XYZ file of C-alpha atoms in Angstrom:
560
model
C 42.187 18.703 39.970
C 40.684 18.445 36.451
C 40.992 21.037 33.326
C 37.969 23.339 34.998
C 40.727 24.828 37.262
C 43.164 26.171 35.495
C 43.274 29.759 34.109
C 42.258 31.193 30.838
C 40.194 28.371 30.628
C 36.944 28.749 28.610
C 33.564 27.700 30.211
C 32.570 24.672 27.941
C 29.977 25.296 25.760
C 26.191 23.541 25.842
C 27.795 21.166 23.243
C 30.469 20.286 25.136
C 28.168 19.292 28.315
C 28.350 15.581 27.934
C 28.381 12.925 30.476
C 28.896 9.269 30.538
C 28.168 6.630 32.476
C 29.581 3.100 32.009
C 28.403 0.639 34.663
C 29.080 -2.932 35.303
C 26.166 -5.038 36.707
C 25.392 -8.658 37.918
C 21.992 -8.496 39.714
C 20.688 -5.057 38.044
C 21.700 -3.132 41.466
C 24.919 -1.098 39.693
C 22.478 -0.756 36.290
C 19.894 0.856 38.571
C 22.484 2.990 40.307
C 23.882 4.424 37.168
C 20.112 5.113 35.490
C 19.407 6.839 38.583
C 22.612 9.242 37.974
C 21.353 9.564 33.875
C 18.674 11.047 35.070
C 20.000 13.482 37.928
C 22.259 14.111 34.838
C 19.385 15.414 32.543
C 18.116 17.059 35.299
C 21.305 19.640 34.859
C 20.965 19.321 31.381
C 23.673 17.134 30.425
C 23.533 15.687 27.260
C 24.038 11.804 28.771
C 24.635 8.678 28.016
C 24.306 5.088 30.229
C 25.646 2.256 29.249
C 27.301 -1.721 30.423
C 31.098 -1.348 30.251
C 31.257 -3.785 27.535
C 29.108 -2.194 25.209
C 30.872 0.555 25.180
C 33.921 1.030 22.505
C 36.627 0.750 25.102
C 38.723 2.325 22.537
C 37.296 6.301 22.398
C 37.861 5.861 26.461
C 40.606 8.609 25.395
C 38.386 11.236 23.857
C 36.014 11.151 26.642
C 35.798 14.358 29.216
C 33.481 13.245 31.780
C 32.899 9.611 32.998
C 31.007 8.233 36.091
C 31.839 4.434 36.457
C 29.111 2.398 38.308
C 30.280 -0.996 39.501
C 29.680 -3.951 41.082
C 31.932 -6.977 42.791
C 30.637 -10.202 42.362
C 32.439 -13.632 43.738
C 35.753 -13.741 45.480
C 36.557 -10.006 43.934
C 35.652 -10.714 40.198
C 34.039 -8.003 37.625
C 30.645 -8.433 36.618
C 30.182 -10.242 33.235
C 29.140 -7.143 31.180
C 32.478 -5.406 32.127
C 35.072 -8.390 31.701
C 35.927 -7.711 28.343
C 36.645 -3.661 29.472
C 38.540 -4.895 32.572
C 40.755 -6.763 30.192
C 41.772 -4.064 27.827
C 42.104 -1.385 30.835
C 44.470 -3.831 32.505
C 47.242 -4.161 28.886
C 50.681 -3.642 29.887
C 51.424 -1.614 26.890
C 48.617 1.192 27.636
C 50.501 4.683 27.827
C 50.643 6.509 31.780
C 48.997 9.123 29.505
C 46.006 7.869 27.752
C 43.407 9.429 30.210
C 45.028 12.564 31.339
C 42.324 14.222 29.936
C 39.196 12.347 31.469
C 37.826 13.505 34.766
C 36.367 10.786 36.260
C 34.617 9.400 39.090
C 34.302 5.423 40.651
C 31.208 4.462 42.221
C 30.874 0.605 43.728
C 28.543 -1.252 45.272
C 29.821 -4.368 47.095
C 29.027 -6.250 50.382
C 31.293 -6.261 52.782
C 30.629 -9.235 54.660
C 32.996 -10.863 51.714
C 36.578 -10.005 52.064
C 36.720 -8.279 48.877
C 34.821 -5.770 49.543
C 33.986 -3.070 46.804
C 37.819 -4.906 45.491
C 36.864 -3.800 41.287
C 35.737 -0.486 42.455
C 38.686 0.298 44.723
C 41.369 -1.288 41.294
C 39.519 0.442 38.374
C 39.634 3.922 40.734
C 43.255 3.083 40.500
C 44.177 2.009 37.243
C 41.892 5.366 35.968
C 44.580 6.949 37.862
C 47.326 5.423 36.593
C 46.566 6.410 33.282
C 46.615 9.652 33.813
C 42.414 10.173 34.765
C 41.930 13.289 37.112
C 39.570 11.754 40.224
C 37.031 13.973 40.746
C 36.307 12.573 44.466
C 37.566 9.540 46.266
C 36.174 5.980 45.141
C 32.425 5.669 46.980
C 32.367 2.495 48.544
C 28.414 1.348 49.240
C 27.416 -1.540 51.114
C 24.282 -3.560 50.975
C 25.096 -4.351 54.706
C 24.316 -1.064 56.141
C 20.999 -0.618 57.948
C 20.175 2.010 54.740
C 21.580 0.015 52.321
C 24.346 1.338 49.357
C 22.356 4.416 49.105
C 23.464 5.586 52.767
C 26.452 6.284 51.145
C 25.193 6.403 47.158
C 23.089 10.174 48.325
C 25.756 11.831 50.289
C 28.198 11.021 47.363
C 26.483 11.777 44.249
C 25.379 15.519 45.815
C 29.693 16.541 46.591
C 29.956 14.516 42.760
C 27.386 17.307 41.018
C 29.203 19.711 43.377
C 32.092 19.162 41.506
C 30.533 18.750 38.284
C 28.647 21.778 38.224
C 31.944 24.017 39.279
C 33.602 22.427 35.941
C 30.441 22.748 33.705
C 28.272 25.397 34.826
C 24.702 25.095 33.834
C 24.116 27.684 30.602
C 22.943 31.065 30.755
C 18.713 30.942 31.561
C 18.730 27.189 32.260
C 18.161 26.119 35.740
C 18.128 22.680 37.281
C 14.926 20.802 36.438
C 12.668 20.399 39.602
C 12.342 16.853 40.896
C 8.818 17.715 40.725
C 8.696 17.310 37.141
C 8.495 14.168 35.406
C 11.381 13.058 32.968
C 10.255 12.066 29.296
C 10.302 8.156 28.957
C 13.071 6.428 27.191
C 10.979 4.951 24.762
C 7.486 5.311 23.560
C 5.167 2.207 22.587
C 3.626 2.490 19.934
C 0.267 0.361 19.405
C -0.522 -1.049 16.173
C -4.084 -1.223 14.542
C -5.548 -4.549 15.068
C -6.198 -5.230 11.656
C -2.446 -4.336 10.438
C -0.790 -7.326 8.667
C 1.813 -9.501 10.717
C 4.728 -10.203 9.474
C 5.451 -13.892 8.778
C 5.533 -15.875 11.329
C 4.187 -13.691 13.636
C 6.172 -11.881 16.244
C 10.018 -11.243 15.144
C 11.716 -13.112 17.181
C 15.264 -12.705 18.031
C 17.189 -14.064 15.717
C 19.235 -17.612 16.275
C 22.536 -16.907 17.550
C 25.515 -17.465 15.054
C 28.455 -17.854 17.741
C 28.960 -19.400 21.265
C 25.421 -18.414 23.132
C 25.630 -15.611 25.290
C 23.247 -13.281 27.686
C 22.440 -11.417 24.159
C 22.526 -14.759 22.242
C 21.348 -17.500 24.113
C 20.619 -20.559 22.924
C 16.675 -22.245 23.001
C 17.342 -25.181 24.961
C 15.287 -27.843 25.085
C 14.079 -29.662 28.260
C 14.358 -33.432 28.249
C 13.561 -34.937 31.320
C 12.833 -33.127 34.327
C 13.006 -35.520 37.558
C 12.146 -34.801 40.901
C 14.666 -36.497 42.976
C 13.783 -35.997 46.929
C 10.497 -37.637 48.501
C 6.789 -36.543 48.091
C 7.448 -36.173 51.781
C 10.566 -34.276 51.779
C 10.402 -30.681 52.912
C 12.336 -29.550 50.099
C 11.525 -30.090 46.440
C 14.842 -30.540 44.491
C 14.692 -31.563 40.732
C 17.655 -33.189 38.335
C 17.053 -31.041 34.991
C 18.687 -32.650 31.869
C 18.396 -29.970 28.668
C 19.475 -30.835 24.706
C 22.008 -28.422 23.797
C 23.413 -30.502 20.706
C 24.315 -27.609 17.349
C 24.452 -25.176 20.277
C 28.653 -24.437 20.680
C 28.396 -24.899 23.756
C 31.246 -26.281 26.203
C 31.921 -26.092 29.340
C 34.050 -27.431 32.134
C 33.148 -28.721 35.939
C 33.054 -25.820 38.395
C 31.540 -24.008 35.526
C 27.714 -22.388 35.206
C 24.680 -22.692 32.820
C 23.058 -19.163 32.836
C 18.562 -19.420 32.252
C 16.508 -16.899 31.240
C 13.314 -17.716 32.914
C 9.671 -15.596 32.096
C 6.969 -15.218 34.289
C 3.948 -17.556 35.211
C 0.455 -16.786 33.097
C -1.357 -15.957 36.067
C 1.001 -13.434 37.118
C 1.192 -11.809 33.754
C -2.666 -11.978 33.381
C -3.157 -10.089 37.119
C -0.588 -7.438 36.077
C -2.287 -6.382 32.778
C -5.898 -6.176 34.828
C -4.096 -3.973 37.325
C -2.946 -1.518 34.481
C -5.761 -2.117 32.462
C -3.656 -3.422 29.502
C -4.737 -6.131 26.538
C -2.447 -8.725 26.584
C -2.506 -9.320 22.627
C -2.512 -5.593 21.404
C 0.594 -5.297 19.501
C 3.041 -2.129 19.658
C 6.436 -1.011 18.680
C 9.045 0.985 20.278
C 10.359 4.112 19.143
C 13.569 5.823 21.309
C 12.744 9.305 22.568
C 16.702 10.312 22.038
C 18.401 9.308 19.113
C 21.343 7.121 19.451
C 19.310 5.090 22.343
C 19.232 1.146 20.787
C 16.291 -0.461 21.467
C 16.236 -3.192 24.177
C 17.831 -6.557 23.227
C 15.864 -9.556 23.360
C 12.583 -7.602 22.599
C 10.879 -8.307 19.190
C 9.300 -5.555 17.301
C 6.594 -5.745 16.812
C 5.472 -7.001 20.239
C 2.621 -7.951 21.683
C 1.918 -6.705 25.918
C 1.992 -10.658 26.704
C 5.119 -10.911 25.466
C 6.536 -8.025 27.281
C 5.614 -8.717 30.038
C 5.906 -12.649 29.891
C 9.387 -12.801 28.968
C 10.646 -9.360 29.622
C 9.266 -7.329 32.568
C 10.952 -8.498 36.400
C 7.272 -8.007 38.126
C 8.401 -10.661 40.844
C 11.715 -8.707 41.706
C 11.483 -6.731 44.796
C 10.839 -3.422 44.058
C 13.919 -0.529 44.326
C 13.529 2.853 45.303
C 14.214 4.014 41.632
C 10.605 2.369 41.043
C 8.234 4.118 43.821
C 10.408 7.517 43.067
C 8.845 7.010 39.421
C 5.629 5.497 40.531
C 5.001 8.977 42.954
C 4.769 10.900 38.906
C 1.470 9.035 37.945
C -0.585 9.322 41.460
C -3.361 10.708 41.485
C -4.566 9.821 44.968
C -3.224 12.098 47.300
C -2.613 9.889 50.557
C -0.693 6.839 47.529
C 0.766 9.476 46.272
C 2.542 10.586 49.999
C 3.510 7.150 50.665
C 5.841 6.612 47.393
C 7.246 9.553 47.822
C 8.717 8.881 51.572
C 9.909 5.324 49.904
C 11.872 7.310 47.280
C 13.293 9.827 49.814
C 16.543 9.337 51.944
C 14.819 9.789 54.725
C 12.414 6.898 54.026
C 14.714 3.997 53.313
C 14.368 2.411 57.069
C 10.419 2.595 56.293
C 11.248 1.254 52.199
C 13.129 -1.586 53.688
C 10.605 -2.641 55.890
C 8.015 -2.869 53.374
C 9.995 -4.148 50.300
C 13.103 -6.053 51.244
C 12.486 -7.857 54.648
C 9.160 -9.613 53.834
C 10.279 -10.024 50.113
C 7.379 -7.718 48.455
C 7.061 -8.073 44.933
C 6.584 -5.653 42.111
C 3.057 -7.025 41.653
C 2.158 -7.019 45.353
C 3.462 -3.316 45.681
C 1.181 -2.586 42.199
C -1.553 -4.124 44.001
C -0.679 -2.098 47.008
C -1.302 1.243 45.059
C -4.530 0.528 42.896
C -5.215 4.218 42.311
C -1.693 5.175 40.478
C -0.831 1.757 39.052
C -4.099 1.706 36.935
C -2.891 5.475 35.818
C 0.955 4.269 34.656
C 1.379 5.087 31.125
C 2.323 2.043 28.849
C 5.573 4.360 27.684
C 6.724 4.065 31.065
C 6.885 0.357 31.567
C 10.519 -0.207 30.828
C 11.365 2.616 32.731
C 9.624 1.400 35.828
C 10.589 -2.423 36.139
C 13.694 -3.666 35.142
C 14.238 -6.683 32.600
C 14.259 -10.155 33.836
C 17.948 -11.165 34.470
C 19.222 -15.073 33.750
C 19.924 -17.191 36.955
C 22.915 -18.976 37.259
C 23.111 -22.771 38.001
C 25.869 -25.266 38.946
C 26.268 -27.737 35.949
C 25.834 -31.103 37.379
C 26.978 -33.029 34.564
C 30.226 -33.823 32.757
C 30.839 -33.312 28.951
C 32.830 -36.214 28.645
C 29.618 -38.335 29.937
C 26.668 -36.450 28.333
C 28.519 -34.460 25.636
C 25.659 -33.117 24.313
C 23.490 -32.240 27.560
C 23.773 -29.919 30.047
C 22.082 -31.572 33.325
C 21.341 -28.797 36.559
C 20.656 -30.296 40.093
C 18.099 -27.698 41.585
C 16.102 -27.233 44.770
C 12.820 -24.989 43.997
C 13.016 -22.117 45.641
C 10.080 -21.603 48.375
C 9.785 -19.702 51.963
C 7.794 -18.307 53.869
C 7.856 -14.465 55.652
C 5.397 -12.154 57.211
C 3.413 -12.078 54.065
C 0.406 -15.006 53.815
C 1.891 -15.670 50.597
C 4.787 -17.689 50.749
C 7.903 -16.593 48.557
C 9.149 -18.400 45.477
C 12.135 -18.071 43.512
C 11.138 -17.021 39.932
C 13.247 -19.395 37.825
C 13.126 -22.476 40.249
C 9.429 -22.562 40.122
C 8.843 -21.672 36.676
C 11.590 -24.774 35.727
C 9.967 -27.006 38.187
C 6.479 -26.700 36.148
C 7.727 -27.214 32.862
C 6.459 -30.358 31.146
C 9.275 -32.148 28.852
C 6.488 -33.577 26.907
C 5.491 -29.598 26.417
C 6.497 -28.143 22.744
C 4.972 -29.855 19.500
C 2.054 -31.340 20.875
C -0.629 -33.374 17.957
C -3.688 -34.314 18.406
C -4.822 -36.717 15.578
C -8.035 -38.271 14.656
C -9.423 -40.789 12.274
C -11.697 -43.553 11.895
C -9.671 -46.338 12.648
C -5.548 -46.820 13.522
C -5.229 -49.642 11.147
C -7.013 -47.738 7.944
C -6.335 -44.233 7.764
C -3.908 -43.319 10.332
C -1.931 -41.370 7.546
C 1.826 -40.436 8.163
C 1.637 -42.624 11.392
C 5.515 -43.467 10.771
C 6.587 -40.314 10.464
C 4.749 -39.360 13.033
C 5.524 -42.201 15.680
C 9.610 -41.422 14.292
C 9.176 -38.138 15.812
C 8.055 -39.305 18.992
C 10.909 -41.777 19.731
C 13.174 -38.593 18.587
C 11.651 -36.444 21.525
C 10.189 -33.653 18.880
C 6.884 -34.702 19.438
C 3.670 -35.407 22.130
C 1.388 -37.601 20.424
C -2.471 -37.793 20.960
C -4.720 -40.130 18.839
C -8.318 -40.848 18.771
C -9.849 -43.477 17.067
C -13.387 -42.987 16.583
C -14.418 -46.253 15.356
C -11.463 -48.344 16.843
C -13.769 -48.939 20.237
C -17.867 -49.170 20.782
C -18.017 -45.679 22.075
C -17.101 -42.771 19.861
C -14.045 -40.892 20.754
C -12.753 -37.930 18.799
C -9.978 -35.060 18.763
C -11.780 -32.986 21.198
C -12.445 -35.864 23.884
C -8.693 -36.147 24.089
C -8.249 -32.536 24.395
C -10.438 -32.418 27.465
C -8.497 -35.285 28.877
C -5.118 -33.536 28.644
C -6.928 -29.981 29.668
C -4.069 -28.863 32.105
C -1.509 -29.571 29.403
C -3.450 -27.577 26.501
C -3.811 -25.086 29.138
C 0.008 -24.845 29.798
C 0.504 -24.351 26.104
C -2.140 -21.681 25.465
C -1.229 -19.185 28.484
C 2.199 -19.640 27.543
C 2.219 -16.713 25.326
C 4.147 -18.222 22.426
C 1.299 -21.293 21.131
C 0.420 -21.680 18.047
C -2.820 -23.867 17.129
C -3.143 -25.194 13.832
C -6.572 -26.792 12.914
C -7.000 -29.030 9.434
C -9.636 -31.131 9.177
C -13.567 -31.726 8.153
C -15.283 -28.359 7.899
C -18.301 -29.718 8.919
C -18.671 -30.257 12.974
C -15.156 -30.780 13.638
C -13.906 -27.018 13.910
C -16.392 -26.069 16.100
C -16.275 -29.043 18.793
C -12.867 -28.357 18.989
C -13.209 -24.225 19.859
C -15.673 -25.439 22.186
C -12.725 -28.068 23.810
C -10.214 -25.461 23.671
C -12.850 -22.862 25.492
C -13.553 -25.593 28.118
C -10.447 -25.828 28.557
C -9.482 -21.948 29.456
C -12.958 -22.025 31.684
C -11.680 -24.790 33.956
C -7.772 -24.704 34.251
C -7.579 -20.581 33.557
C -10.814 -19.782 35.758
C -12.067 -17.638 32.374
C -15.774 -16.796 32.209
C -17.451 -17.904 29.270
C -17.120 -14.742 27.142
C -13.113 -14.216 28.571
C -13.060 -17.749 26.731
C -14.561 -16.827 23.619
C -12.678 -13.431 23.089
C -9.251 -15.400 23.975
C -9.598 -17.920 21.296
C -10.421 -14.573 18.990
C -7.464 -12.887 19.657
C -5.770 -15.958 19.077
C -6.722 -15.567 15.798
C -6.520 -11.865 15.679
C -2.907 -12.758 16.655
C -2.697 -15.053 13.593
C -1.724 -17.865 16.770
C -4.692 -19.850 16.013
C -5.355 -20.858 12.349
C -7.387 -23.330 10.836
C -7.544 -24.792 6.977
C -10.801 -27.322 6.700
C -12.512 -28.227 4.178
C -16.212 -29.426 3.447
């Protein structure tokens, strides 16, 4: 067994009571697992740290003491993508029988075992730990998303013998006791809301910054859609679309069998219903500050931030809920008979009852906030990261061949839609949010003049970009026909697209022009405009369009 055992051996001091746990995670499940341990971990006042296998230095794998490995199978027996670079150094010929002799360890995996490698990178990383000398502190755990209960059916039983063992090798300190799952764990980050008149940075939000290599999950390139084709009948039962993006100056290559991974972000409507649940404005900005040092701040999040942001491009409110999230949710109830139903979803003995509210009808994280009205409108903003998990990127079957299209990546894609006991039928999050994006969508102009032939100025330039694909042209002409048309005529006409662009989260309008009547038929256009495609009252309209400038997203430079 491990160094605990032997005699004249010193009980390890508070410093010494540290705890890591590396996971490796496709679809979030293994991520979720190994949080879920972090903070049983803190619970026995381990100073602990979770992170992906490959953002870990694989390297100091030979000072560590105490590691709890998390991991999932994906494909025919393959490692998740956040571990393959780990799996590849563990797996060197010329690593010594010794280099882990003095790591206890312990494998957990989570696999399916209707595929005949079941649990296969669990069951080889349990034994190449061992071959290098690691001391197992239990036999590799083995869960299965095919039992009735799920992985956790074997996930609880394991993890109590695992602190069992722990616990006999690092004995809580003297006075300390176990924290009481009746008390709430600090967040792991706090937000941080800025004053509405503090001064943006240029540019507005920081964005992440372009990627400098070949794109990646943490790097990925901004595509952008050129034609998007629906390619089965109106009457068809099934809506299937032939995507083509522009990846030219992005590195990428890729080969046929191979896969083009999208980051997709949630639809306006959703994102506007989830901040009236929790009573959050969209546009107030915050930052976020780590509660431990040494925790690095989420990638792909901007700081600052605005709430639409977050929860456009970040927040997974269409997954389907796990147990991790009603076990939190339980915490901020205040309602007695809510706050009795989340807790027998987050208890073992509640799974059966979980799954048949969650996972067979497909319930959403938004349905299940709308489910529990009383506690979700009581969730602190700190908590939001804690209690839904990022949005993931979906991985799609390149349909096209470099040596063809060399500088195109083209997807072949049926949009995901079902229907289950809910009234609401289901839809696949990326499918349908690619399905309703407009090619023509991104720099959009609307120009106006007198006449085309007069004072149409930069109309070259302008019509250049057009045939290039950079831009969406509108022109009006006000004395070109008998009846008078202007800028904000042709913004009406093309409401649903303006409408697309300003609940999108990341619009910017830009106004130059006439001072005189011109800026304010135009607000009036663009408040129509949110009144009859976004269903906003009058005064929703109005304050919009002001936090659009708040936001320094709406701007205007006239002149009288």
């Amino acid at each position: 067994m491990g160094k605990g055992q032997g005699e004249g051996m010193v009980a390890p001091t508070m410093t010494e009571r540290k705890l890591l746990i590396l996971f490796g995670s496709q679809t979030g499940t293994a991520q979720d697992t190994a949080e879920r341990i972090g903070r049983e971990a803190k619970r026995r006042h381990f100073q602990c740290r979770v992170e992906a296998l490959d953002s870990y230095e694989v390297a100091n794998l030979i000072n560590e003491l105490l590691v709890v490995f998390v991991c999932a199978t994906t494909g025919q027996g393959d490692p998740p993508d956040n571990m393959k670079m780990f799996w590849r150094f563990l797996f060197r010929k010329n690593l010594p029988p010794t280099s882990l002799c003095q790591l206890d360890y312990a494998v957990l995996g989570l696999g399916d075992s209707s595929y005949p490698k079941f649990n296969f990178v669990a069951k080889k990383l349990h034994k190449r730990v061992l071959q290098l000398g690691g001391n197992p502190l239990l036999p590799v755990a083995l869960g299965d998303d095919q039992h009735d209960l799920g992985p956790d059916a074997v996930v609880d039983p394991w993890l109590q013998a695992l602190w069992d063992k722990i616990l006999a090798l690092y004995p809580l300190p003297p006075g300390l006791e176990i924290i009481s799952p009746d008390v709430r764990l600090p967040p792991k980050y706090t937000l941080h809301y800025l004053a509405e008149d503090s001064p943006h940075p240029d540019g507005g939000l920081l964005q992440p910054t372009a990627p400098r290599t070949v794109p990646s999950e943490l790097h990925p390139f901004p595509a952008r859609m050129v034609s998007n084709q629906r390619v089965t009948a109106d009457s068809h039962f099934q809506d299937v679309r032939l995507i083509e993006f522009d990846v030219v100056a992005s590195g990428i290559t890729f080969n046929a069998g191979d896969v083009v991974m999208i980051q997709p972000q949630n639809c306006p409507e959703d994102v506007q219903q989830f901040c009236q649940l929790l009573r959050l404005d969209p546009d107030r900005r915050f930052v976020l500050k780590p509660t431990e040092p040494g925790t690095s701040l989420p990638a792909l999040l901007p700081q600052p931030c605005t709430i639409r942001y977050l929860v456009t491009h970040y927040l997974d409110i269409s997954c389907v809920p796990r147990r991790s999230f009603f076990e939190l949710l339980s915490y901020f109830s205040t309602n007695e008979l809510e706050r009795e139903k989340l807790q027998e979803f987050s208890s073992a003995q509640g799974q059966e009852e979980l799954y048949s509210y969650c996972n067979r009808p497909r319930r959403t994280t938004l349905e299940a906030l709308w489910d529990f009205p009383h506690t979700t409108c009581a969730v602190p903003p700190d908590y939001l990261l804690d209690l839904i998990p990022r949005i993931r990127p979906r991985a799609f079957s390149i349909a096209s061949s470099m040596l063809a299209h060399p500088d195109r990546i083209q997807i072949l894609m049926a949009v995901v839609q079902y229907k289950t006991r809910l009234s609401k039928p289901r839809r696949g999050l990326c499918s349908t949010w690619l399905a309703s994006l407009n090619p023509e969508q991104g720099n959009c102009l609307f120009f106006g003049c007198r006449q085309k032939s007069k004072d149409f100025y930069c109309q070259a330039e302008w019509e250049e970009l057009v045939t290039k694909g950079f831009l969406t042209l509108f022109t009006a002409f006000s004395r070109d026909q008998e009846e008078k048309v202007y800028v904000q005529h042709r913004i009406r006409e093309n409401r649903r697209l303006v409408w697309e662009l300003l609940s999108s989260g990341s619009a910017h309008v830009y106004l130059a022009g006439n001072a005189k009547q011109m800026p304010a038929a135009v607000a009036e256009a663009l408040q129509s405009v949110l009144q009859l495609e976004g269903g906003l009252s009058p005064s929703e309209a109005e304050e919009h369009l002001t936090a659009l400038e708040r936001s320094q997203r709406f701007q205007s430079e006239t002149w009288s």
